[in-house]
Structure formats: structure tokens, C-alpha cells
Amino acid sequence: MMSDTNHKIYYYGHGIPYYQDIEIKGKLIVIEGPDSSGRSTQISLLNSHLEANGHAVVNTGLKRSELISEGILWAKEHHLLRRRTMSLFYAADFADQLENKIIPALRAGYIVLADRYIFTLMARDAVRRINQRWSHNLYGFAMKPSLIFYLDVEPRELLRRVFEKNMTLDYYESGEDLGLSDDLLESFLLYQQKIKQQFIRMQKSYGIIPIDGNRSIENINLDLQKKIDQCLSTNNYTCIK
Amino acid sequence: MVIQQTQQKVKEENKYGVTGKLIVVEGIDGSGKSTQIRLLEKWLRFRNIRVFLTEWNSSEAIKDVTSKGKKKEKLTPTTFSLLHATDFADRYERNIFPLLRAGYIVLADRYIYTAYARDMVRGCSPLWVKKVYGYALKPDLVFYFRVPVDVAAERILSGRPKLKYYEAGMDLDLSNDIYESYRVFQSRIIEQYEKMIKNENFVVIDGTSNIEQQQQLVRDKFDEIVMKTKSDNNRGQKNDE
């Protein structure tokens, strides 16, 4: 049972000044992790689990805003954007969803399950040598979640899963824009390793909970369910220590 | 304080081997700044100086998204701010910064000060906005075209029949009457510009005086600041990143 208390909204930085004093009822749960780490599988299982327990759930993710996602896809296809432009474009997409979807749902008492959040974006920026303080300030308008998980999968295992699903490697997920290696497969492994290191770096300061994603779907889900159910039963908005 | 800033600036420029010069015009729509910067551009071309003109909100990759958002009136202050920041980053990474390093005179029709003024009036956190644009080089020269709001409105309306939704600040619910809203919104922008004059070293031009007089002032100032330092300053260091 989720309690019926209203909570203040907490931001990472300067926040959204015109949304400073609003109250929220729901909780925001974030699942981070690379492509093929099992995020969407886990999220759809969690959806069913939460709904079975009587919670109303809203899903959100990166590059899903009505307004901006198409523009990002188009630009990516044409390899048009430099690193900082890409970073800000994603930030705009995220802001659109935060204001038009996440915050309204939380105010109405929904549980919001986010398929990735600002941490993936900050990790990508950092790997592209964008100043970390700059990224941290940029996402200062983002609200703090109730829980943040990171599905941690070995890059070699990711590679196996990506090939099994798509038969080919994606340009950006392989970090090909970084010129890490002439060999795309090598580039993929190096890039994923770098992203992983960024998540390790951010773990403590943001309270990200690493989840061993090399295990079976069921085991991972039980693990997530347990932690989420526990968080939902508490009175506080955030369960991040 | 000013000396410190100047030293800091020289240090940053040297780091990237910036040998070009950055000239900016600012002011509300209808202040006459675009006319003046185009005249300056022609004059420089006539003198065989390598020059590049860049305009606010003109990047090909972002334009469609921003105009869609404006047309649908779906932009929040934060997404409005971030989309313009994306547009700026694209032009900065693609043209402004590389061309400055290549020794060009870069002319910018609006620069970071437009974002400062508009985003602050819209209610974004001032410090946040400043840091989002924190990577951008300070210009060598900023001309601020000062006009009363009524003069600007008259000029705009003589060219086209209607005021636009966002330029009138209609998203801020200042007034149901678009002309009244425009007046209040643009007056607040002017207020922000006026506050920046001293700290940001604006050269103030009376935008109500005649075009030839204004252009003469612009050219004289250009020669005084830019041509002098350009000839006695040889700062072509290699990029050390």
C-alpha cells in the first residue's frame, strides 16, 4: 500500500523555478542500463506487477517526447550533430517529458517508471569529454527520483545479446562518433566499458543501485520487485540514501 | 575585476588558438540591429576581410523542431530555453568556434545575451541559464541597440500584419491582448538588457537615430577595438586539448 501523503519536489540543482512549490503524490522509479541490458523486459514485468498490486503506472523514457524525438532521430540519421548540440537536444527532449508527463503523473499519484533518465545522458556526455560540472548544472532542472537502478551487464554479454537481436551494431551505441577504434566491434566494447565506468563513478553521489544484469530475467525481476515494494511502503518520497 | 576578466579571457582564447574576432549585436526585434550588422558585413567584405554572419535560431538541424513547438504553442520556458541552447550549440560547434580559430571575423545577430534576457524573463533560473552557455567565448565587441518598445512595435508591424505568439510573450499570461502582452514582455527584456550594459561591456547605440549615423558609429568602434588588437596581437597558438 502506498501512503497518501503529499511530498515536496526535490531537484538536483536550480530546478524549475515555476514548479518549485508543487506537491506530488506518486513515486518516480528509474531503470538505467545500456541497450540490450534487459531494461524493457524488466519494465514490462514491473508494470504488470505494480498494476496487479493496484498501482497506476505511467511509462517514460529518453527520446520519447512528442515535440523533439523526431528531430533527434532525423539529426542522428544524418550524423549532423556535434557532441554538445546532441547533449542539449536530449536535454530538451527530457525537459519536455519531465514537464508534460512525469510531473503531472506524479502529482496525480501515479508511479512513473522511467526507462532511463539523466544518468545515461550524463554518462554519454562525460565519455565525450564534456565537462562534468557543466552536465551536472544542465540537469539541475531534473527532479530527484525515488529509486534509481542500473542494470549492469558485461560488455561482452551485451555484444552477444545485441547480435542475437539485431545482427548488427548501432553507430552511436558503439560510440563510433568517438573514433575509439577502426574496428566497430572493438569500438563497441571500449565504448560500453567507458559508459559503465561513468555509472560506477556516479553510483555514490546519486545513490544509484547497481543490479547484476548477467543473471536470469526472473532473478533480476524478483530483486527489483522487492526493492520497489519496500520503497512504495515507506512514507518518504525518496528511498535514495 | 574587469582586468581579471580580460586576463581570463586572453588565457582561454590562447588555449584554443583563437585568432579571429567575435562581434555581436543585441536588442529587441525592431531595434534595427540586423540592418546594422548586415551593413557591417558588406563593408568588411568590401575590404576583403574574411567574415561570417550567424543568426539566432537558424540551425538547420533544430529549426523544424523549434518552429513546430512554436506553432503548436507547446513550449515551456525550459524547453524554449533548451531548444534555443541547442540551436546555439549547433552553430557554435559547427561554425562560430572553428571559424574564430581560423581567424575569421564572426558576426552574430544575437548571442548568449538574448538567451539570458528572454529566459530570465520567462522564469528560468538566471544562474542555470548562464552556466548552460558557460562554454561560449565572450565577444570582443557587443553593440546594444536601444529603442523604446513602441518604436520597435511600429517597425515590426509595418513589415508584417501580426505579432507572433512567443515574441509577444503570450505564453506568460501577461495579458489576453497580444499588443499589451508584447509591450509588457518586451519592456521586461529591455530591462534585462539595460542591467547587462555595464557588466557585459555593451556599446550602446541609439536605435532611433538615422541608419547612416548608427553605421558610422559601428564602423568606428569596430576599427578602434578590432583592427587595432588584431594587428598588434599575434596569438596563433596550437590547440592543446
Coordinates of C-alpha atoms in Angstrom, one line a residue:
Chain A
M1 CA 0.0 0.0 0.0
M2 CA 1.3 3.4 -0.9
S3 CA 0.7 6.1 1.6
D4 CA -1.4 9.1 0.7
T5 CA 1.0 11.8 1.8
N6 CA 1.9 14.8 -0.4
H7 CA 5.6 15.4 -1.0
K8 CA 7.7 18.3 -1.9
I9 CA 9.5 18.1 -5.2
Y10 CA 13.3 17.9 -5.0
Y11 CA 15.7 18.9 -7.7
Y12 CA 19.4 18.2 -8.4
G13 CA 20.2 21.9 -8.9
H14 CA 18.5 25.1 -9.6
G15 CA 15.3 23.2 -10.5
I16 CA 12.4 24.6 -12.4
P17 CA 11.6 27.9 -10.7
Y18 CA 7.9 27.9 -11.7
Y19 CA 7.5 24.4 -10.3
Q20 CA 9.2 25.0 -7.0
D21 CA 6.3 24.7 -4.6
I22 CA 4.1 22.0 -6.2
E23 CA 3.3 18.8 -4.3
I24 CA 3.5 15.3 -5.6
K25 CA 1.8 12.0 -4.5
G26 CA 3.4 9.4 -6.7
K27 CA 6.9 8.0 -7.0
L28 CA 9.5 8.0 -9.7
I29 CA 11.4 4.9 -10.3
V30 CA 14.3 4.9 -12.8
I31 CA 15.9 1.9 -14.6
E32 CA 19.2 2.7 -16.2
G33 CA 21.4 0.4 -18.3
P34 CA 22.7 0.1 -21.8
D35 CA 20.8 -1.2 -24.8
S36 CA 20.2 -5.0 -24.5
S37 CA 20.7 -4.9 -20.8
G38 CA 17.1 -6.1 -20.4
R39 CA 15.6 -2.8 -19.4
S40 CA 12.4 -3.1 -21.4
T41 CA 11.8 -6.7 -20.4
Q42 CA 12.2 -5.8 -16.7
I43 CA 10.0 -2.7 -17.1
S44 CA 7.1 -4.6 -18.7
L45 CA 7.3 -7.2 -15.9
L46 CA 7.3 -4.4 -13.3
N47 CA 4.3 -2.8 -15.0
S48 CA 2.3 -5.9 -14.6
H49 CA 3.5 -6.5 -11.0
L50 CA 2.6 -3.0 -9.9
E51 CA -0.7 -2.9 -11.7
A52 CA -1.6 -6.2 -10.2
N53 CA -1.0 -4.6 -6.8
G54 CA -3.4 -1.8 -7.7
H55 CA -1.0 0.9 -8.6
A56 CA -1.5 3.2 -11.6
V57 CA 1.7 3.2 -13.7
V58 CA 3.0 5.6 -16.4
N59 CA 6.0 4.8 -18.6
T60 CA 8.5 7.3 -19.9
G61 CA 11.9 7.1 -21.5
L62 CA 14.5 9.0 -23.5
K63 CA 13.8 10.3 -26.9
R64 CA 10.1 9.9 -26.5
S65 CA 8.8 13.5 -26.4
E66 CA 6.1 14.3 -28.9
L67 CA 7.8 17.5 -29.7
I68 CA 11.5 16.7 -30.0
S69 CA 12.1 13.0 -30.5
E70 CA 11.6 13.1 -34.3
G71 CA 14.1 15.9 -34.6
I72 CA 16.7 13.9 -32.8
L73 CA 16.1 10.8 -34.9
W74 CA 16.4 12.8 -38.1
A75 CA 19.6 14.5 -37.0
K76 CA 21.1 11.2 -35.8
E77 CA 20.4 9.6 -39.1
H78 CA 22.2 12.4 -40.9
H79 CA 25.1 12.4 -38.4
L80 CA 24.6 16.1 -38.2
L81 CA 25.1 16.9 -34.6
R82 CA 28.3 17.6 -32.6
R83 CA 28.6 16.5 -29.1
R84 CA 27.3 19.5 -27.2
T85 CA 24.5 20.0 -29.6
M86 CA 23.4 16.4 -29.2
S87 CA 23.6 16.8 -25.4
L88 CA 21.4 19.8 -25.4
F89 CA 18.9 18.3 -27.8
Y90 CA 18.5 15.3 -25.5
A91 CA 18.1 17.7 -22.5
A92 CA 15.3 19.5 -24.3
D93 CA 13.6 16.2 -25.1
F94 CA 13.9 15.2 -21.4
A95 CA 12.6 18.5 -20.2
D96 CA 9.6 18.2 -22.4
Q97 CA 8.7 14.8 -20.9
L98 CA 9.5 15.9 -17.4
E99 CA 7.2 18.9 -17.5
N100 CA 4.4 17.4 -19.6
K101 CA 4.4 13.8 -18.5
I102 CA 6.4 12.9 -15.4
I103 CA 5.5 15.8 -13.1
P104 CA 1.8 15.8 -14.0
A105 CA 1.6 12.0 -13.4
L106 CA 3.4 12.2 -10.1
R107 CA 1.0 15.0 -9.0
A108 CA -1.9 12.7 -9.8
G109 CA -0.4 9.9 -7.7
Y110 CA 0.9 7.7 -10.5
I111 CA 4.0 5.6 -10.2
V112 CA 6.3 6.7 -13.1
L113 CA 8.6 4.0 -14.4
A114 CA 11.4 5.7 -16.4
D115 CA 13.2 3.7 -19.0
R116 CA 16.5 5.6 -18.5
Y117 CA 16.9 9.1 -17.1
I118 CA 19.5 11.8 -16.9
F119 CA 22.3 9.5 -15.8
T120 CA 22.6 7.8 -19.3
L121 CA 22.8 11.3 -20.8
M122 CA 25.4 12.5 -18.3
A123 CA 27.4 9.3 -18.9
R124 CA 27.4 9.9 -22.6
D125 CA 28.4 13.5 -22.2
A126 CA 31.3 12.6 -19.9
V127 CA 32.6 9.9 -22.2
R128 CA 32.6 12.6 -24.9
R129 CA 34.7 14.8 -22.7
I130 CA 32.1 17.3 -21.9
N131 CA 32.9 19.0 -18.6
Q132 CA 31.1 17.1 -15.8
R133 CA 30.2 20.2 -13.9
W134 CA 28.6 21.6 -17.0
S135 CA 26.4 18.5 -17.4
H136 CA 25.5 18.5 -13.7
N137 CA 24.3 22.1 -14.0
L138 CA 22.5 21.4 -17.2
Y139 CA 20.4 18.7 -15.5
G140 CA 19.9 20.8 -12.4
F141 CA 16.3 21.2 -13.6
A142 CA 15.7 17.4 -13.2
M143 CA 13.8 16.2 -10.2
K144 CA 15.3 13.5 -7.9
P145 CA 13.8 10.1 -8.3
S146 CA 12.5 7.7 -5.6
L147 CA 14.8 4.9 -6.7
I148 CA 17.5 4.5 -9.4
F149 CA 18.6 1.2 -10.6
Y150 CA 21.4 0.4 -13.0
L151 CA 21.3 -2.9 -14.9
D152 CA 24.9 -3.8 -15.0
V153 CA 25.8 -6.2 -17.8
E154 CA 29.3 -7.2 -19.0
P155 CA 30.1 -5.5 -22.4
R156 CA 30.9 -9.0 -23.9
E157 CA 27.5 -10.3 -22.8
L158 CA 25.9 -7.1 -24.2
L159 CA 27.6 -7.8 -27.5
R160 CA 26.2 -11.3 -27.6
R161 CA 22.7 -10.1 -27.0
V162 CA 22.9 -7.2 -29.5
F163 CA 23.9 -9.6 -32.3
E164 CA 21.3 -12.1 -31.3
K165 CA 18.6 -9.4 -31.6
N166 CA 19.8 -7.1 -34.4
M167 CA 22.6 -8.9 -36.3
T168 CA 24.4 -5.6 -36.4
L169 CA 25.9 -2.8 -34.2
D170 CA 24.4 0.6 -33.8
Y171 CA 26.5 3.6 -34.7
Y172 CA 26.0 5.6 -31.5
E173 CA 25.8 2.7 -29.1
S174 CA 29.2 1.7 -30.4
G175 CA 30.5 5.2 -29.8
E176 CA 31.6 5.3 -33.4
D177 CA 31.5 9.1 -33.3
L178 CA 34.4 9.0 -30.8
G179 CA 36.8 7.2 -33.1
L180 CA 37.9 4.8 -30.4
S181 CA 38.9 2.1 -32.9
D182 CA 38.7 1.3 -36.6
D183 CA 37.1 -1.9 -35.7
L184 CA 33.4 -1.4 -34.9
L185 CA 33.3 -4.4 -32.6
E186 CA 36.3 -3.3 -30.6
S187 CA 34.8 0.2 -30.5
F188 CA 31.5 -1.1 -29.1
L189 CA 33.4 -2.9 -26.3
L190 CA 35.5 0.1 -25.4
Y191 CA 32.6 2.5 -25.5
Q192 CA 30.4 0.3 -23.3
Q193 CA 33.2 -0.1 -20.9
K194 CA 33.6 3.7 -20.7
I195 CA 29.9 4.2 -20.1
K196 CA 30.0 1.5 -17.4
Q197 CA 32.8 3.3 -15.7
Q198 CA 30.8 6.5 -15.7
F199 CA 27.9 4.7 -13.9
I200 CA 30.4 3.4 -11.3
R201 CA 31.6 7.0 -10.9
M202 CA 28.1 8.3 -10.4
Q203 CA 26.9 5.5 -8.2
K204 CA 27.7 7.0 -4.8
S205 CA 26.9 10.7 -5.4
Y206 CA 23.5 9.9 -6.9
G207 CA 22.6 6.8 -5.0
I208 CA 22.3 4.5 -8.0
I209 CA 21.7 0.9 -7.1
P210 CA 23.6 -1.5 -9.3
I211 CA 21.8 -4.6 -10.3
D212 CA 23.7 -7.6 -11.6
G213 CA 22.1 -7.9 -15.1
N214 CA 24.0 -11.1 -16.0
R215 CA 21.5 -13.2 -14.2
S216 CA 18.2 -14.7 -15.3
I217 CA 15.2 -12.4 -16.1
E218 CA 13.3 -13.9 -13.2
N219 CA 16.0 -13.4 -10.6
I220 CA 16.6 -9.8 -11.7
N221 CA 12.9 -9.1 -11.5
L222 CA 12.5 -10.5 -8.1
D223 CA 15.3 -8.4 -6.9
L224 CA 13.8 -5.2 -8.4
Q225 CA 10.3 -6.0 -7.2
K226 CA 11.5 -6.5 -3.6
K227 CA 13.3 -3.2 -3.5
I228 CA 10.5 -1.3 -5.2
D229 CA 7.7 -2.8 -3.0
Q230 CA 9.8 -1.8 0.0
C231 CA 10.2 1.7 -1.2
L232 CA 6.5 2.1 -2.0
S233 CA 5.6 1.1 1.5
T234 CA 7.6 3.9 3.1
N235 CA 6.3 7.4 3.8
N236 CA 9.1 9.3 2.3
Y237 CA 9.2 10.3 -1.4
T238 CA 12.7 9.1 -2.0
C239 CA 14.3 5.9 -0.9
I240 CA 17.8 7.0 -2.0
K241 CA 20.2 7.0 0.9
Chain B
M1 CA 37.5 43.0 -11.7
V2 CA 37.4 44.0 -15.4
I3 CA 41.2 43.4 -15.7
Q4 CA 40.8 39.9 -14.2
Q5 CA 38.0 39.1 -16.6
T6 CA 40.2 40.3 -19.5
Q7 CA 43.1 38.2 -18.4
Q8 CA 40.9 35.2 -18.0
K9 CA 39.6 35.8 -21.5
V10 CA 43.0 36.0 -23.1
K11 CA 44.0 32.8 -21.3
E12 CA 41.0 30.9 -22.6
E13 CA 41.5 32.2 -26.2
N14 CA 45.1 31.3 -26.2
K15 CA 44.3 27.8 -25.1
Y16 CA 42.4 27.2 -28.3
G17 CA 44.4 29.5 -30.5
V18 CA 41.5 31.8 -31.3
T19 CA 42.8 34.4 -33.7
G20 CA 39.5 35.7 -35.1
K21 CA 37.2 38.3 -33.6
L22 CA 33.6 37.9 -32.4
I23 CA 31.3 40.9 -32.9
V24 CA 27.7 40.7 -31.6
V25 CA 24.6 42.8 -32.0
E26 CA 21.8 42.7 -29.4
G27 CA 18.5 44.4 -28.9
I28 CA 14.8 43.6 -29.2
D29 CA 13.2 42.8 -32.5
G30 CA 12.7 46.0 -34.5
S31 CA 15.7 47.7 -32.9
G32 CA 17.5 47.9 -36.2
K33 CA 20.4 45.6 -35.2
S34 CA 20.1 43.2 -38.1
T35 CA 20.2 46.1 -40.6
Q36 CA 23.3 47.4 -38.9
I37 CA 25.2 44.1 -38.8
R38 CA 24.4 43.4 -42.5
L39 CA 25.9 46.8 -43.4
L40 CA 28.9 46.0 -41.3
E41 CA 29.3 42.6 -43.1
K42 CA 29.1 44.3 -46.5
W43 CA 31.7 46.8 -45.5
L44 CA 34.1 44.1 -44.2
R45 CA 33.6 42.0 -47.4
F46 CA 34.4 45.1 -49.4
R47 CA 37.6 45.4 -47.5
N48 CA 38.4 41.7 -48.3
I49 CA 38.2 40.7 -44.6
R50 CA 37.2 37.1 -44.1
V51 CA 33.8 37.3 -42.4
F52 CA 31.0 35.0 -41.3
L53 CA 27.5 36.1 -40.2
T54 CA 25.4 33.8 -38.0
E55 CA 21.8 34.4 -36.9
W56 CA 19.9 33.3 -33.8
N57 CA 17.7 30.3 -34.2
S58 CA 18.9 29.4 -37.7
S59 CA 20.5 26.0 -37.4
E60 CA 19.1 23.6 -40.0
A61 CA 19.0 20.6 -37.7
I62 CA 16.9 22.3 -35.0
K63 CA 14.8 24.8 -36.8
D64 CA 11.9 22.4 -37.7
V65 CA 11.5 21.3 -34.1
T66 CA 11.5 24.8 -32.7
S67 CA 9.1 26.1 -35.2
K68 CA 6.8 23.1 -34.7
G69 CA 6.8 23.8 -31.0
K70 CA 6.1 27.5 -31.5
K71 CA 3.3 26.8 -34.0
K72 CA 1.6 24.4 -31.6
E73 CA 2.3 26.8 -28.7
K74 CA 3.7 23.8 -26.7
L75 CA 7.0 25.2 -25.4
T76 CA 7.5 25.6 -21.7
P77 CA 10.1 28.2 -20.5
T78 CA 12.6 25.3 -20.0
T79 CA 12.1 23.6 -23.4
F80 CA 12.1 27.0 -25.1
S81 CA 15.4 27.8 -23.4
L82 CA 16.9 24.4 -24.2
L83 CA 15.9 24.3 -27.8
H84 CA 17.5 27.7 -28.4
A85 CA 20.6 26.5 -26.5
T86 CA 20.7 23.5 -28.9
D87 CA 20.4 25.8 -31.9
F88 CA 23.2 28.0 -30.5
A89 CA 25.4 24.9 -29.7
D90 CA 25.0 23.6 -33.2
R91 CA 26.1 27.0 -34.8
Y92 CA 28.8 27.3 -32.2
E93 CA 30.4 23.9 -32.7
R94 CA 29.9 23.9 -36.4
N95 CA 30.8 27.4 -37.4
I96 CA 31.4 30.1 -34.8
F97 CA 34.2 28.4 -32.8
P98 CA 36.1 26.8 -35.7
L99 CA 35.9 30.0 -37.7
L100 CA 37.2 32.1 -34.8
R101 CA 40.1 29.7 -34.6
A102 CA 40.7 30.0 -38.3
G103 CA 41.0 33.8 -37.9
Y104 CA 37.6 34.9 -39.2
I105 CA 35.6 37.9 -38.1
V106 CA 32.4 36.3 -36.8
L107 CA 29.3 38.5 -36.7
A108 CA 26.5 37.2 -34.5
D109 CA 23.0 38.6 -34.9
R110 CA 22.1 37.9 -31.2
Y111 CA 24.3 35.9 -28.9
I112 CA 24.1 34.5 -25.4
Y113 CA 22.7 37.8 -24.0
T114 CA 19.4 37.2 -25.9
A115 CA 19.1 33.9 -24.1
Y116 CA 19.9 35.5 -20.7
A117 CA 17.3 38.2 -21.2
R118 CA 14.5 36.1 -22.6
D119 CA 15.0 33.0 -20.4
M120 CA 15.2 35.1 -17.3
V121 CA 12.0 37.0 -18.2
R122 CA 10.3 33.6 -18.8
G123 CA 11.2 32.5 -15.3
C124 CA 14.2 30.2 -15.8
S125 CA 16.9 30.3 -13.1
P126 CA 19.4 33.0 -14.1
L127 CA 22.4 31.1 -12.9
W128 CA 21.3 27.9 -14.7
V129 CA 21.0 29.8 -18.0
K130 CA 24.4 31.4 -17.6
K131 CA 26.1 28.1 -16.9
V132 CA 24.3 26.4 -19.8
Y133 CA 26.0 28.9 -22.1
G134 CA 29.2 28.9 -20.0
Y135 CA 31.3 27.3 -22.7
A136 CA 30.8 30.1 -25.2
L137 CA 33.6 32.6 -25.7
K138 CA 32.9 36.2 -24.7
P139 CA 32.7 38.5 -27.7
D140 CA 35.3 41.2 -28.5
L141 CA 32.5 43.7 -29.1
V142 CA 28.8 43.8 -28.3
F143 CA 26.6 46.5 -29.7
Y144 CA 23.3 47.0 -27.9
F145 CA 20.6 48.8 -30.0
R146 CA 18.4 50.7 -27.6
V147 CA 14.9 51.6 -28.8
P148 CA 11.6 52.4 -26.9
V149 CA 9.2 49.5 -27.1
D150 CA 6.7 51.5 -29.2
V151 CA 9.2 52.3 -31.9
A152 CA 10.1 48.6 -32.2
A153 CA 6.5 47.5 -32.4
E154 CA 5.7 50.1 -35.1
R155 CA 8.7 48.9 -37.1
I156 CA 7.7 45.2 -36.8
L157 CA 4.1 45.8 -37.7
S158 CA 4.9 47.9 -40.7
G159 CA 6.7 44.8 -42.2
R160 CA 4.1 42.2 -41.3
P161 CA 0.5 42.3 -40.1
K162 CA 0.6 40.4 -36.8
L163 CA 2.8 39.9 -33.8
K164 CA 3.9 36.3 -33.1
Y165 CA 2.8 34.4 -30.0
Y166 CA 6.2 33.9 -28.4
E167 CA 7.7 37.3 -29.3
A168 CA 4.7 38.8 -27.6
G169 CA 5.3 36.6 -24.6
M170 CA 1.8 35.2 -24.8
D171 CA 3.0 32.0 -23.0
L172 CA 3.4 34.1 -19.9
D173 CA -0.2 35.1 -19.5
L174 CA 0.7 38.7 -19.1
S175 CA -2.4 39.9 -20.9
N176 CA -5.1 38.5 -23.2
D177 CA -4.4 41.4 -25.6
I178 CA -1.4 40.4 -27.7
Y179 CA -0.3 44.1 -28.1
E180 CA -0.4 44.7 -24.4
S181 CA 1.4 41.4 -23.7
Y182 CA 4.0 42.3 -26.3
R183 CA 4.6 45.7 -24.6
V184 CA 5.0 44.2 -21.2
F185 CA 7.1 41.3 -22.3
Q186 CA 9.5 43.4 -24.5
S187 CA 9.8 46.0 -21.8
R188 CA 11.0 43.3 -19.4
I189 CA 13.5 42.2 -22.0
I190 CA 14.7 45.7 -22.3
E191 CA 15.1 45.9 -18.5
Q192 CA 17.3 42.8 -18.6
Y193 CA 19.4 44.3 -21.4
E194 CA 19.8 47.5 -19.5
K195 CA 21.0 45.6 -16.5
M196 CA 23.7 43.9 -18.5
I197 CA 25.2 47.0 -20.2
K198 CA 27.8 47.6 -17.6
N199 CA 29.0 44.1 -16.6
E200 CA 29.0 42.8 -20.2
N201 CA 30.6 45.9 -21.6
F202 CA 27.9 46.7 -24.2
V203 CA 28.4 49.6 -26.6
V204 CA 25.1 51.3 -26.6
I205 CA 23.8 52.6 -29.9
D206 CA 20.7 54.8 -30.1
G207 CA 18.5 52.8 -32.4
T208 CA 16.2 55.7 -33.1
S209 CA 18.9 57.8 -34.8
N210 CA 19.3 57.5 -38.6
I211 CA 20.8 54.4 -40.2
E212 CA 23.9 56.1 -41.6
Q213 CA 24.8 57.7 -38.3
Q214 CA 24.5 54.4 -36.5
Q215 CA 26.6 52.6 -39.1
Q216 CA 29.3 55.2 -38.8
L217 CA 29.5 54.6 -35.0
V218 CA 29.6 50.8 -35.5
R219 CA 32.4 51.0 -38.1
D220 CA 34.4 53.4 -36.0
K221 CA 34.1 51.2 -32.9
F222 CA 35.0 48.2 -35.0
D223 CA 38.2 49.8 -36.2
E224 CA 39.1 51.0 -32.8
I225 CA 38.7 47.7 -31.0
V226 CA 39.1 45.0 -33.6
M227 CA 41.6 46.2 -36.2
K228 CA 43.9 47.6 -33.6
T229 CA 44.2 44.5 -31.4
K230 CA 44.2 42.2 -34.5
S231 CA 47.3 43.8 -35.9
D232 CA 49.4 44.1 -32.7
N233 CA 48.4 40.7 -31.4
N234 CA 49.8 37.5 -32.7
R235 CA 48.0 34.8 -30.8
G236 CA 48.2 31.8 -33.1
Q237 CA 48.9 29.1 -30.6
K238 CA 48.2 25.4 -31.2
N239 CA 45.2 23.8 -29.6
D240 CA 46.4 21.8 -26.6
E241 CA 43.4 19.7 -26.0

